[in-house]
Amino acid sequence: MKKLLLLVVALSAAFPLLAETVSMEHRGVRLDANLETAAANWQQGTVLLMTHGTLAHNRMEIMATLQELFQERGMSSLAINLSLGVSGREGMYDCATPHTHAHTDAVEEIGLWLEWLKQQGVESVVLLGHSRGGNQTARFAAAHDDEVIKGVILVAPQVWREGYEEKDYQQRYGKALSPILARAEELVAEGKGETMLKPVDFIYCEGTAATAAAFVSYYRADPKMDTPTVIAEIDKPVQVFAGSADTVVKGLEKKMETAAQRDNVGFTTLDGADHFFLDLYAEDLADLSVTFIEEL
């Protein structure tokens, strides 16, 4: 037993921890992220700063798989877990928890984690966002031309079109969105954005509770919810990936026709991949992402 213990200690010293949860406090909320490093001197290489999708988390399959695949390819990554207003949140968002978060809160949290990486000595970061996280990542990149950011990877990023929310809300919940949104807008205009709407159907949560400000943030007509539109404001190299079998983000290829004409924007469709790029599609996605990074 003593020899085994010594062996474990020796191995631990020879092979430093490759994955760990790192945390920070912000406005009384604990923010967590999963750091996967490819080498002891990981700070000297490019690090991917990864943001997950709607009401999800940083250990969901696409995030965990990509981190593992990037590590195998010599790339370190930091997958952040958006707090969504909940300290130390884990797993999918619990619909029983009232929603007090805004879509744009993620932009601030991406910035906090970028600063954390810079404090560790990292000088080369590539931002990566999936689905809604792709839109939030694009918004951050458009607003922050930090020299540390070398490129942006957007995986099946969110798109938007006028009237889509109204149609989707009616199909999903069997009721009109406009009266609820109008009431929420009214409360926000009156300075009562923290008023709780309940019960209310919100994103994927039926009969939940959400502040008027939260409801407005996610449902107000906003062209910046359309990621291809935001891409036009990004100066750094951008690579967008779509899945031909994606039934969640629809019409991305059509939406990207104009954006992909920019010299700094690349667009690739993986034939057969769905919204989450499962199995071998994740391997392809990782390979293509690493190629993009190596060519920066």
PDB file of C-alpha atoms in Angstrom:
ATOM      1  CA  MET A   1       0.000   0.000   0.000  1.00  0.00           C
ATOM      2  CA  LYS A   2       2.844   2.368   0.861  1.00  0.00           C
ATOM      3  CA  LYS A   3       4.508   1.701  -2.515  1.00  0.00           C
ATOM      4  CA  LEU A   4       1.213   2.349  -4.287  1.00  0.00           C
ATOM      5  CA  LEU A   5       0.767   5.641  -2.462  1.00  0.00           C
ATOM      6  CA  LEU A   6       4.292   6.711  -3.399  1.00  0.00           C
ATOM      7  CA  LEU A   7       3.573   5.771  -7.018  1.00  0.00           C
ATOM      8  CA  VAL A   8       0.409   7.910  -7.053  1.00  0.00           C
ATOM      9  CA  VAL A   9       2.290  10.854  -5.570  1.00  0.00           C
ATOM     10  CA  ALA A  10       5.093  10.423  -8.115  1.00  0.00           C
ATOM     11  CA  LEU A  11       2.638  10.266 -11.018  1.00  0.00           C
ATOM     12  CA  SER A  12       0.809  13.342  -9.735  1.00  0.00           C
ATOM     13  CA  ALA A  13       4.072  15.253  -9.692  1.00  0.00           C
ATOM     14  CA  ALA A  14       5.069  14.063 -13.157  1.00  0.00           C
ATOM     15  CA  PHE A  15       1.677  14.704 -14.755  1.00  0.00           C
ATOM     16  CA  PRO A  16       0.069  17.933 -13.500  1.00  0.00           C
ATOM     17  CA  LEU A  17      -3.702  18.204 -13.190  1.00  0.00           C
ATOM     18  CA  LEU A  18      -5.160  18.519 -16.690  1.00  0.00           C
ATOM     19  CA  ALA A  19      -8.732  19.394 -15.728  1.00  0.00           C
ATOM     20  CA  GLU A  20     -10.030  21.483 -12.867  1.00  0.00           C
ATOM     21  CA  THR A  21     -12.906  23.694 -11.850  1.00  0.00           C
ATOM     22  CA  VAL A  22     -11.923  27.316 -11.388  1.00  0.00           C
ATOM     23  CA  SER A  23     -14.161  29.907  -9.748  1.00  0.00           C
ATOM     24  CA  MET A  24     -14.511  33.616  -9.136  1.00  0.00           C
ATOM     25  CA  GLU A  25     -16.942  35.827  -7.253  1.00  0.00           C
ATOM     26  CA  HIS A  26     -18.848  38.564  -9.062  1.00  0.00           C
ATOM     27  CA  ARG A  27     -21.538  40.674  -7.422  1.00  0.00           C
ATOM     28  CA  GLY A  28     -22.135  38.028  -4.784  1.00  0.00           C
ATOM     29  CA  VAL A  29     -22.467  35.230  -7.347  1.00  0.00           C
ATOM     30  CA  ARG A  30     -19.940  32.426  -7.770  1.00  0.00           C
ATOM     31  CA  LEU A  31     -18.959  31.875 -11.389  1.00  0.00           C
ATOM     32  CA  ASP A  32     -17.466  28.496 -12.344  1.00  0.00           C
ATOM     33  CA  ALA A  33     -15.567  27.224 -15.369  1.00  0.00           C
ATOM     34  CA  ASN A  34     -13.876  23.994 -16.391  1.00  0.00           C
ATOM     35  CA  LEU A  35     -10.219  24.404 -17.324  1.00  0.00           C
ATOM     36  CA  GLU A  36      -8.645  21.657 -19.439  1.00  0.00           C
ATOM     37  CA  THR A  37      -4.947  22.144 -20.085  1.00  0.00           C
ATOM     38  CA  ALA A  38      -2.839  20.394 -22.684  1.00  0.00           C
ATOM     39  CA  ALA A  39       0.539  21.075 -21.071  1.00  0.00           C
ATOM     40  CA  ALA A  40       2.141  22.368 -17.895  1.00  0.00           C
ATOM     41  CA  ASN A  41       2.944  25.631 -19.678  1.00  0.00           C
ATOM     42  CA  TRP A  42      -0.574  25.951 -21.104  1.00  0.00           C
ATOM     43  CA  GLN A  43      -0.566  29.718 -20.590  1.00  0.00           C
ATOM     44  CA  GLN A  44       1.983  30.046 -23.394  1.00  0.00           C
ATOM     45  CA  GLY A  45      -0.319  28.560 -26.026  1.00  0.00           C
ATOM     46  CA  THR A  46      -3.691  29.526 -27.457  1.00  0.00           C
ATOM     47  CA  VAL A  47      -6.626  28.894 -25.125  1.00  0.00           C
ATOM     48  CA  LEU A  48     -10.215  28.460 -26.298  1.00  0.00           C
ATOM     49  CA  LEU A  49     -12.774  30.349 -24.218  1.00  0.00           C
ATOM     50  CA  MET A  50     -16.011  28.386 -24.685  1.00  0.00           C
ATOM     51  CA  THR A  51     -19.636  29.409 -24.042  1.00  0.00           C
ATOM     52  CA  HIS A  52     -22.585  26.984 -24.031  1.00  0.00           C
ATOM     53  CA  GLY A  53     -26.141  27.434 -25.304  1.00  0.00           C
ATOM     54  CA  THR A  54     -29.578  28.308 -23.904  1.00  0.00           C
ATOM     55  CA  LEU A  55     -30.167  27.386 -20.231  1.00  0.00           C
ATOM     56  CA  ALA A  56     -27.480  24.720 -20.611  1.00  0.00           C
ATOM     57  CA  HIS A  57     -24.128  24.232 -18.902  1.00  0.00           C
ATOM     58  CA  ASN A  58     -20.424  23.794 -19.550  1.00  0.00           C
ATOM     59  CA  ARG A  59     -20.403  20.022 -19.053  1.00  0.00           C
ATOM     60  CA  MET A  60     -23.120  19.279 -21.603  1.00  0.00           C
ATOM     61  CA  GLU A  61     -22.017  16.762 -24.201  1.00  0.00           C
ATOM     62  CA  ILE A  62     -20.859  19.109 -26.949  1.00  0.00           C
ATOM     63  CA  MET A  63     -18.820  21.227 -24.524  1.00  0.00           C
ATOM     64  CA  ALA A  64     -17.252  18.298 -22.647  1.00  0.00           C
ATOM     65  CA  THR A  65     -16.502  16.413 -25.862  1.00  0.00           C
ATOM     66  CA  LEU A  66     -14.909  19.400 -27.573  1.00  0.00           C
ATOM     67  CA  GLN A  67     -12.741  20.129 -24.542  1.00  0.00           C
ATOM     68  CA  GLU A  68     -11.505  16.546 -24.552  1.00  0.00           C
ATOM     69  CA  LEU A  69     -10.872  16.600 -28.296  1.00  0.00           C
ATOM     70  CA  PHE A  70      -9.063  19.930 -28.129  1.00  0.00           C
ATOM     71  CA  GLN A  71      -6.871  18.623 -25.328  1.00  0.00           C
ATOM     72  CA  GLU A  72      -5.980  15.563 -27.429  1.00  0.00           C
ATOM     73  CA  ARG A  73      -4.947  17.960 -30.186  1.00  0.00           C
ATOM     74  CA  GLY A  74      -2.713  19.989 -27.891  1.00  0.00           C
ATOM     75  CA  MET A  75      -5.167  22.826 -27.280  1.00  0.00           C
ATOM     76  CA  SER A  76      -6.145  24.080 -23.827  1.00  0.00           C
ATOM     77  CA  SER A  77      -9.652  25.379 -23.163  1.00  0.00           C
ATOM     78  CA  LEU A  78     -11.785  27.083 -20.560  1.00  0.00           C
ATOM     79  CA  ALA A  79     -15.489  26.185 -20.754  1.00  0.00           C
ATOM     80  CA  ILE A  80     -17.439  28.702 -18.726  1.00  0.00           C
ATOM     81  CA  ASN A  81     -20.705  27.990 -16.933  1.00  0.00           C
ATOM     82  CA  LEU A  82     -22.969  31.002 -17.325  1.00  0.00           C
ATOM     83  CA  SER A  83     -24.435  31.771 -13.920  1.00  0.00           C
ATOM     84  CA  LEU A  84     -27.880  32.843 -15.227  1.00  0.00           C
ATOM     85  CA  GLY A  85     -28.144  34.648 -11.910  1.00  0.00           C
ATOM     86  CA  VAL A  86     -27.554  31.495  -9.819  1.00  0.00           C
ATOM     87  CA  SER A  87     -24.410  31.196  -7.698  1.00  0.00           C
ATOM     88  CA  GLY A  88     -22.420  28.038  -8.420  1.00  0.00           C
ATOM     89  CA  ARG A  89     -25.050  26.776 -10.865  1.00  0.00           C
ATOM     90  CA  GLU A  90     -24.695  23.186 -12.088  1.00  0.00           C
ATOM     91  CA  GLY A  91     -26.434  21.245 -14.854  1.00  0.00           C
ATOM     92  CA  MET A  92     -29.386  22.470 -16.895  1.00  0.00           C
ATOM     93  CA  TYR A  93     -31.221  25.483 -15.526  1.00  0.00           C
ATOM     94  CA  ASP A  94     -33.893  24.417 -13.027  1.00  0.00           C
ATOM     95  CA  CYS A  95     -37.199  25.753 -14.340  1.00  0.00           C
ATOM     96  CA  ALA A  96     -38.485  25.970 -10.760  1.00  0.00           C
ATOM     97  CA  THR A  97     -35.965  28.756 -10.158  1.00  0.00           C
ATOM     98  CA  PRO A  98     -37.325  32.223 -11.065  1.00  0.00           C
ATOM     99  CA  HIS A  99     -35.533  33.735 -14.041  1.00  0.00           C
ATOM    100  CA  THR A 100     -33.752  36.995 -13.246  1.00  0.00           C
ATOM    101  CA  HIS A 101     -31.067  36.774 -15.941  1.00  0.00           C
ATOM    102  CA  ALA A 102     -30.760  38.636 -19.233  1.00  0.00           C
ATOM    103  CA  HIS A 103     -29.454  37.419 -22.577  1.00  0.00           C
ATOM    104  CA  THR A 104     -26.682  40.009 -22.474  1.00  0.00           C
ATOM    105  CA  ASP A 105     -25.474  39.005 -18.981  1.00  0.00           C
ATOM    106  CA  ALA A 106     -23.372  36.392 -20.744  1.00  0.00           C
ATOM    107  CA  VAL A 107     -21.431  39.090 -22.581  1.00  0.00           C
ATOM    108  CA  GLU A 108     -20.226  40.491 -19.264  1.00  0.00           C
ATOM    109  CA  GLU A 109     -19.327  37.045 -17.924  1.00  0.00           C
ATOM    110  CA  ILE A 110     -17.325  36.195 -21.054  1.00  0.00           C
ATOM    111  CA  GLY A 111     -15.377  39.389 -20.401  1.00  0.00           C
ATOM    112  CA  LEU A 112     -14.706  38.427 -16.794  1.00  0.00           C
ATOM    113  CA  TRP A 113     -13.297  35.055 -17.844  1.00  0.00           C
ATOM    114  CA  LEU A 114     -11.182  36.654 -20.560  1.00  0.00           C
ATOM    115  CA  GLU A 115      -9.664  38.889 -17.897  1.00  0.00           C
ATOM    116  CA  TRP A 116      -9.081  35.822 -15.699  1.00  0.00           C
ATOM    117  CA  LEU A 117      -7.149  34.139 -18.526  1.00  0.00           C
ATOM    118  CA  LYS A 118      -5.073  37.280 -19.032  1.00  0.00           C
ATOM    119  CA  GLN A 119      -4.285  37.302 -15.310  1.00  0.00           C
ATOM    120  CA  GLN A 120      -2.942  33.754 -15.687  1.00  0.00           C
ATOM    121  CA  GLY A 121      -0.544  35.028 -18.328  1.00  0.00           C
ATOM    122  CA  VAL A 122      -2.462  33.910 -21.435  1.00  0.00           C
ATOM    123  CA  GLU A 123      -1.745  36.104 -24.461  1.00  0.00           C
ATOM    124  CA  SER A 124      -3.661  34.220 -27.179  1.00  0.00           C
ATOM    125  CA  VAL A 125      -7.376  33.427 -26.881  1.00  0.00           C
ATOM    126  CA  VAL A 126      -9.884  32.123 -29.402  1.00  0.00           C
ATOM    127  CA  LEU A 127     -13.516  32.615 -28.452  1.00  0.00           C
ATOM    128  CA  LEU A 128     -15.926  29.744 -29.149  1.00  0.00           C
ATOM    129  CA  GLY A 129     -19.691  29.820 -28.689  1.00  0.00           C
ATOM    130  CA  HIS A 130     -22.416  27.286 -29.400  1.00  0.00           C
ATOM    131  CA  SER A 131     -26.032  28.129 -30.291  1.00  0.00           C
ATOM    132  CA  ARG A 132     -27.237  31.087 -28.164  1.00  0.00           C
ATOM    133  CA  GLY A 133     -23.725  31.147 -26.759  1.00  0.00           C
ATOM    134  CA  GLY A 134     -22.581  31.783 -30.318  1.00  0.00           C
ATOM    135  CA  ASN A 135     -24.633  34.964 -30.440  1.00  0.00           C
ATOM    136  CA  GLN A 136     -23.376  36.057 -27.033  1.00  0.00           C
ATOM    137  CA  THR A 137     -19.797  35.313 -28.067  1.00  0.00           C
ATOM    138  CA  ALA A 138     -20.232  37.273 -31.302  1.00  0.00           C
ATOM    139  CA  ARG A 139     -21.663  40.222 -29.380  1.00  0.00           C
ATOM    140  CA  PHE A 140     -18.671  40.202 -27.063  1.00  0.00           C
ATOM    141  CA  ALA A 141     -16.193  40.010 -29.943  1.00  0.00           C
ATOM    142  CA  ALA A 142     -17.954  42.847 -31.775  1.00  0.00           C
ATOM    143  CA  ALA A 143     -17.779  45.090 -28.713  1.00  0.00           C
ATOM    144  CA  HIS A 144     -14.267  44.204 -27.492  1.00  0.00           C
ATOM    145  CA  ASP A 145     -11.374  44.412 -29.919  1.00  0.00           C
ATOM    146  CA  ASP A 146      -8.899  43.048 -27.355  1.00  0.00           C
ATOM    147  CA  GLU A 147      -5.490  42.197 -28.816  1.00  0.00           C
ATOM    148  CA  VAL A 148      -5.490  38.932 -26.857  1.00  0.00           C
ATOM    149  CA  ILE A 149      -8.457  37.708 -28.924  1.00  0.00           C
ATOM    150  CA  LYS A 150      -6.983  36.128 -32.038  1.00  0.00           C
ATOM    151  CA  GLY A 151     -10.137  34.650 -33.561  1.00  0.00           C
ATOM    152  CA  VAL A 152     -13.755  33.615 -33.080  1.00  0.00           C
ATOM    153  CA  ILE A 153     -15.413  30.229 -33.677  1.00  0.00           C
ATOM    154  CA  LEU A 154     -19.209  30.117 -33.805  1.00  0.00           C
ATOM    155  CA  VAL A 155     -20.887  26.702 -33.788  1.00  0.00           C
ATOM    156  CA  ALA A 156     -24.500  26.647 -35.011  1.00  0.00           C
ATOM    157  CA  PRO A 157     -24.971  30.203 -33.711  1.00  0.00           C
ATOM    158  CA  GLN A 158     -28.406  31.634 -33.043  1.00  0.00           C
ATOM    159  CA  VAL A 159     -30.245  33.395 -35.868  1.00  0.00           C
ATOM    160  CA  TRP A 160     -33.212  35.754 -35.678  1.00  0.00           C
ATOM    161  CA  ARG A 161     -35.923  37.061 -37.943  1.00  0.00           C
ATOM    162  CA  GLU A 162     -38.776  39.493 -37.372  1.00  0.00           C
ATOM    163  CA  GLY A 163     -41.861  37.750 -36.021  1.00  0.00           C
ATOM    164  CA  TYR A 164     -40.132  34.433 -35.270  1.00  0.00           C
ATOM    165  CA  GLU A 165     -40.587  34.646 -31.501  1.00  0.00           C
ATOM    166  CA  GLU A 166     -44.327  35.282 -31.861  1.00  0.00           C
ATOM    167  CA  LYS A 167     -44.760  32.261 -34.113  1.00  0.00           C
ATOM    168  CA  ASP A 168     -42.547  30.003 -31.988  1.00  0.00           C
ATOM    169  CA  TYR A 169     -44.259  31.039 -28.745  1.00  0.00           C
ATOM    170  CA  GLN A 170     -47.686  30.318 -30.210  1.00  0.00           C
ATOM    171  CA  GLN A 171     -46.573  26.884 -31.422  1.00  0.00           C
ATOM    172  CA  ARG A 172     -44.778  25.982 -28.207  1.00  0.00           C
ATOM    173  CA  TYR A 173     -47.272  27.279 -25.651  1.00  0.00           C
ATOM    174  CA  GLY A 174     -50.518  27.723 -27.562  1.00  0.00           C
ATOM    175  CA  LYS A 175     -50.830  31.391 -26.684  1.00  0.00           C
ATOM    176  CA  ALA A 176     -49.825  34.771 -28.043  1.00  0.00           C
ATOM    177  CA  LEU A 177     -46.524  36.329 -27.007  1.00  0.00           C
ATOM    178  CA  SER A 178     -47.371  39.960 -27.750  1.00  0.00           C
ATOM    179  CA  PRO A 179     -49.693  40.704 -24.783  1.00  0.00           C
ATOM    180  CA  ILE A 180     -47.189  39.274 -22.298  1.00  0.00           C
ATOM    181  CA  LEU A 181     -44.292  41.106 -23.897  1.00  0.00           C
ATOM    182  CA  ALA A 182     -46.264  44.355 -23.975  1.00  0.00           C
ATOM    183  CA  ARG A 183     -46.968  44.055 -20.245  1.00  0.00           C
ATOM    184  CA  ALA A 184     -43.306  43.303 -19.528  1.00  0.00           C
ATOM    185  CA  GLU A 185     -42.194  46.248 -21.664  1.00  0.00           C
ATOM    186  CA  GLU A 186     -44.602  48.492 -19.784  1.00  0.00           C
ATOM    187  CA  LEU A 187     -43.208  47.409 -16.415  1.00  0.00           C
ATOM    188  CA  VAL A 188     -39.638  47.990 -17.582  1.00  0.00           C
ATOM    189  CA  ALA A 189     -40.543  51.461 -18.883  1.00  0.00           C
ATOM    190  CA  GLU A 190     -42.040  52.257 -15.467  1.00  0.00           C
ATOM    191  CA  GLY A 191     -38.821  51.253 -13.732  1.00  0.00           C
ATOM    192  CA  LYS A 192     -40.400  48.044 -12.432  1.00  0.00           C
ATOM    193  CA  GLY A 193     -38.269  45.591 -14.365  1.00  0.00           C
ATOM    194  CA  GLU A 194     -37.757  43.421 -11.284  1.00  0.00           C
ATOM    195  CA  THR A 195     -41.487  42.702 -11.058  1.00  0.00           C
ATOM    196  CA  MET A 196     -41.978  38.957 -11.245  1.00  0.00           C
ATOM    197  CA  LEU A 197     -44.288  37.592 -13.928  1.00  0.00           C
ATOM    198  CA  LYS A 198     -45.795  34.311 -12.733  1.00  0.00           C
ATOM    199  CA  PRO A 199     -46.834  31.918 -13.874  1.00  0.00           C
ATOM    200  CA  VAL A 200     -45.318  32.629 -17.250  1.00  0.00           C
ATOM    201  CA  ASP A 201     -44.003  30.473 -20.066  1.00  0.00           C
ATOM    202  CA  PHE A 202     -40.383  31.465 -20.680  1.00  0.00           C
ATOM    203  CA  ILE A 203     -37.882  30.008 -23.166  1.00  0.00           C
ATOM    204  CA  TYR A 204     -38.036  26.248 -22.435  1.00  0.00           C
ATOM    205  CA  CYS A 205     -39.769  26.578 -19.050  1.00  0.00           C
ATOM    206  CA  GLU A 206     -43.544  26.211 -18.858  1.00  0.00           C
ATOM    207  CA  GLY A 207     -45.380  27.902 -15.983  1.00  0.00           C
ATOM    208  CA  THR A 208     -42.233  29.341 -14.442  1.00  0.00           C
ATOM    209  CA  ALA A 209     -41.521  32.817 -13.051  1.00  0.00           C
ATOM    210  CA  ALA A 210     -39.443  35.539 -14.708  1.00  0.00           C
ATOM    211  CA  THR A 211     -38.840  39.201 -14.090  1.00  0.00           C
ATOM    212  CA  ALA A 212     -40.257  41.640 -16.608  1.00  0.00           C
ATOM    213  CA  ALA A 213     -36.692  42.693 -17.463  1.00  0.00           C
ATOM    214  CA  ALA A 214     -35.678  39.095 -18.133  1.00  0.00           C
ATOM    215  CA  PHE A 215     -38.714  38.520 -20.352  1.00  0.00           C
ATOM    216  CA  VAL A 216     -38.007  41.658 -22.365  1.00  0.00           C
ATOM    217  CA  SER A 217     -34.335  40.747 -22.729  1.00  0.00           C
ATOM    218  CA  TYR A 218     -35.108  37.424 -24.394  1.00  0.00           C
ATOM    219  CA  TYR A 219     -38.229  38.309 -26.367  1.00  0.00           C
ATOM    220  CA  ARG A 220     -37.958  41.938 -27.466  1.00  0.00           C
ATOM    221  CA  ALA A 221     -37.405  42.364 -31.205  1.00  0.00           C
ATOM    222  CA  ASP A 222     -33.655  42.825 -31.500  1.00  0.00           C
ATOM    223  CA  PRO A 223     -31.722  42.451 -34.781  1.00  0.00           C
ATOM    224  CA  LYS A 224     -28.584  41.716 -32.753  1.00  0.00           C
ATOM    225  CA  MET A 225     -30.122  38.364 -31.832  1.00  0.00           C
ATOM    226  CA  ASP A 226     -29.211  37.484 -35.421  1.00  0.00           C
ATOM    227  CA  THR A 227     -25.599  36.318 -35.252  1.00  0.00           C
ATOM    228  CA  PRO A 228     -24.778  36.773 -38.969  1.00  0.00           C
ATOM    229  CA  THR A 229     -25.763  40.434 -38.519  1.00  0.00           C
ATOM    230  CA  VAL A 230     -23.421  40.803 -35.540  1.00  0.00           C
ATOM    231  CA  ILE A 231     -20.559  39.111 -37.413  1.00  0.00           C
ATOM    232  CA  ALA A 232     -20.419  42.138 -39.706  1.00  0.00           C
ATOM    233  CA  GLU A 233     -19.184  44.131 -36.692  1.00  0.00           C
ATOM    234  CA  ILE A 234     -16.310  41.761 -35.820  1.00  0.00           C
ATOM    235  CA  ASP A 235     -12.857  42.639 -37.120  1.00  0.00           C
ATOM    236  CA  LYS A 236     -11.050  39.470 -35.969  1.00  0.00           C
ATOM    237  CA  PRO A 237     -11.017  36.262 -38.060  1.00  0.00           C
ATOM    238  CA  VAL A 238     -14.316  34.403 -37.677  1.00  0.00           C
ATOM    239  CA  GLN A 239     -15.132  30.786 -38.509  1.00  0.00           C
ATOM    240  CA  VAL A 240     -18.778  29.685 -38.488  1.00  0.00           C
ATOM    241  CA  PHE A 241     -19.873  26.051 -38.514  1.00  0.00           C
ATOM    242  CA  ALA A 242     -23.340  24.763 -39.393  1.00  0.00           C
ATOM    243  CA  GLY A 243     -24.849  21.296 -39.412  1.00  0.00           C
ATOM    244  CA  SER A 244     -26.912  20.342 -42.461  1.00  0.00           C
ATOM    245  CA  ALA A 245     -29.317  18.361 -40.222  1.00  0.00           C
ATOM    246  CA  ASP A 246     -29.725  21.122 -37.608  1.00  0.00           C
ATOM    247  CA  THR A 247     -33.417  21.485 -36.708  1.00  0.00           C
ATOM    248  CA  VAL A 248     -32.813  23.975 -33.876  1.00  0.00           C
ATOM    249  CA  VAL A 249     -31.035  26.802 -35.695  1.00  0.00           C
ATOM    250  CA  LYS A 250     -32.753  26.924 -39.062  1.00  0.00           C
ATOM    251  CA  GLY A 251     -31.709  28.977 -42.061  1.00  0.00           C
ATOM    252  CA  LEU A 252     -28.141  29.652 -40.957  1.00  0.00           C
ATOM    253  CA  GLU A 253     -26.680  28.874 -44.384  1.00  0.00           C
ATOM    254  CA  LYS A 254     -28.981  31.385 -46.083  1.00  0.00           C
ATOM    255  CA  LYS A 255     -28.321  33.963 -43.380  1.00  0.00           C
ATOM    256  CA  MET A 256     -24.556  33.556 -43.795  1.00  0.00           C
ATOM    257  CA  GLU A 257     -24.522  34.303 -47.531  1.00  0.00           C
ATOM    258  CA  THR A 258     -23.787  37.995 -46.994  1.00  0.00           C
ATOM    259  CA  ALA A 259     -21.610  37.665 -43.900  1.00  0.00           C
ATOM    260  CA  ALA A 260     -19.427  34.974 -45.506  1.00  0.00           C
ATOM    261  CA  GLN A 261     -18.440  37.413 -48.246  1.00  0.00           C
ATOM    262  CA  ARG A 262     -16.277  39.306 -45.770  1.00  0.00           C
ATOM    263  CA  ASP A 263     -12.547  38.554 -46.021  1.00  0.00           C
ATOM    264  CA  ASN A 264     -12.284  37.721 -42.316  1.00  0.00           C
ATOM    265  CA  VAL A 265     -15.228  35.276 -42.241  1.00  0.00           C
ATOM    266  CA  GLY A 266     -15.218  31.588 -43.063  1.00  0.00           C
ATOM    267  CA  PHE A 267     -18.287  29.359 -43.234  1.00  0.00           C
ATOM    268  CA  THR A 268     -18.414  25.563 -43.290  1.00  0.00           C
ATOM    269  CA  THR A 269     -21.376  23.197 -43.287  1.00  0.00           C
ATOM    270  CA  LEU A 270     -20.816  19.686 -41.920  1.00  0.00           C
ATOM    271  CA  ASP A 271     -23.047  17.422 -43.959  1.00  0.00           C
ATOM    272  CA  GLY A 272     -25.243  15.274 -41.711  1.00  0.00           C
ATOM    273  CA  ALA A 273     -24.407  17.016 -38.438  1.00  0.00           C
ATOM    274  CA  ASP A 274     -27.263  18.104 -36.191  1.00  0.00           C
ATOM    275  CA  HIS A 275     -27.298  21.003 -33.746  1.00  0.00           C
ATOM    276  CA  PHE A 276     -25.011  19.258 -31.259  1.00  0.00           C
ATOM    277  CA  PHE A 277     -22.392  17.757 -33.630  1.00  0.00           C
ATOM    278  CA  LEU A 278     -22.440  14.349 -31.972  1.00  0.00           C
ATOM    279  CA  ASP A 279     -19.986  11.473 -32.390  1.00  0.00           C
ATOM    280  CA  LEU A 280     -17.718  11.739 -35.439  1.00  0.00           C
ATOM    281  CA  TYR A 281     -19.052  15.195 -36.263  1.00  0.00           C
ATOM    282  CA  ALA A 282     -17.411  16.426 -33.062  1.00  0.00           C
ATOM    283  CA  GLU A 283     -14.096  15.017 -34.306  1.00  0.00           C
ATOM    284  CA  ASP A 284     -14.534  16.871 -37.601  1.00  0.00           C
ATOM    285  CA  LEU A 285     -15.501  20.037 -35.777  1.00  0.00           C
ATOM    286  CA  ALA A 286     -12.418  19.823 -33.557  1.00  0.00           C
ATOM    287  CA  ASP A 287     -10.104  19.151 -36.501  1.00  0.00           C
ATOM    288  CA  LEU A 288     -11.471  22.059 -38.527  1.00  0.00           C
ATOM    289  CA  SER A 289     -11.337  24.374 -35.494  1.00  0.00           C
ATOM    290  CA  VAL A 290      -7.704  23.499 -34.798  1.00  0.00           C
ATOM    291  CA  THR A 291      -6.840  24.115 -38.462  1.00  0.00           C
ATOM    292  CA  PHE A 292      -8.509  27.528 -38.250  1.00  0.00           C
ATOM    293  CA  ILE A 293      -6.546  28.358 -35.088  1.00  0.00           C
ATOM    294  CA  GLU A 294      -3.228  27.202 -36.513  1.00  0.00           C
ATOM    295  CA  GLU A 295      -3.734  29.441 -39.550  1.00  0.00           C
ATOM    296  CA  LEU A 296      -4.396  32.597 -37.520  1.00  0.00           C
TER     297      LEU A 296
END
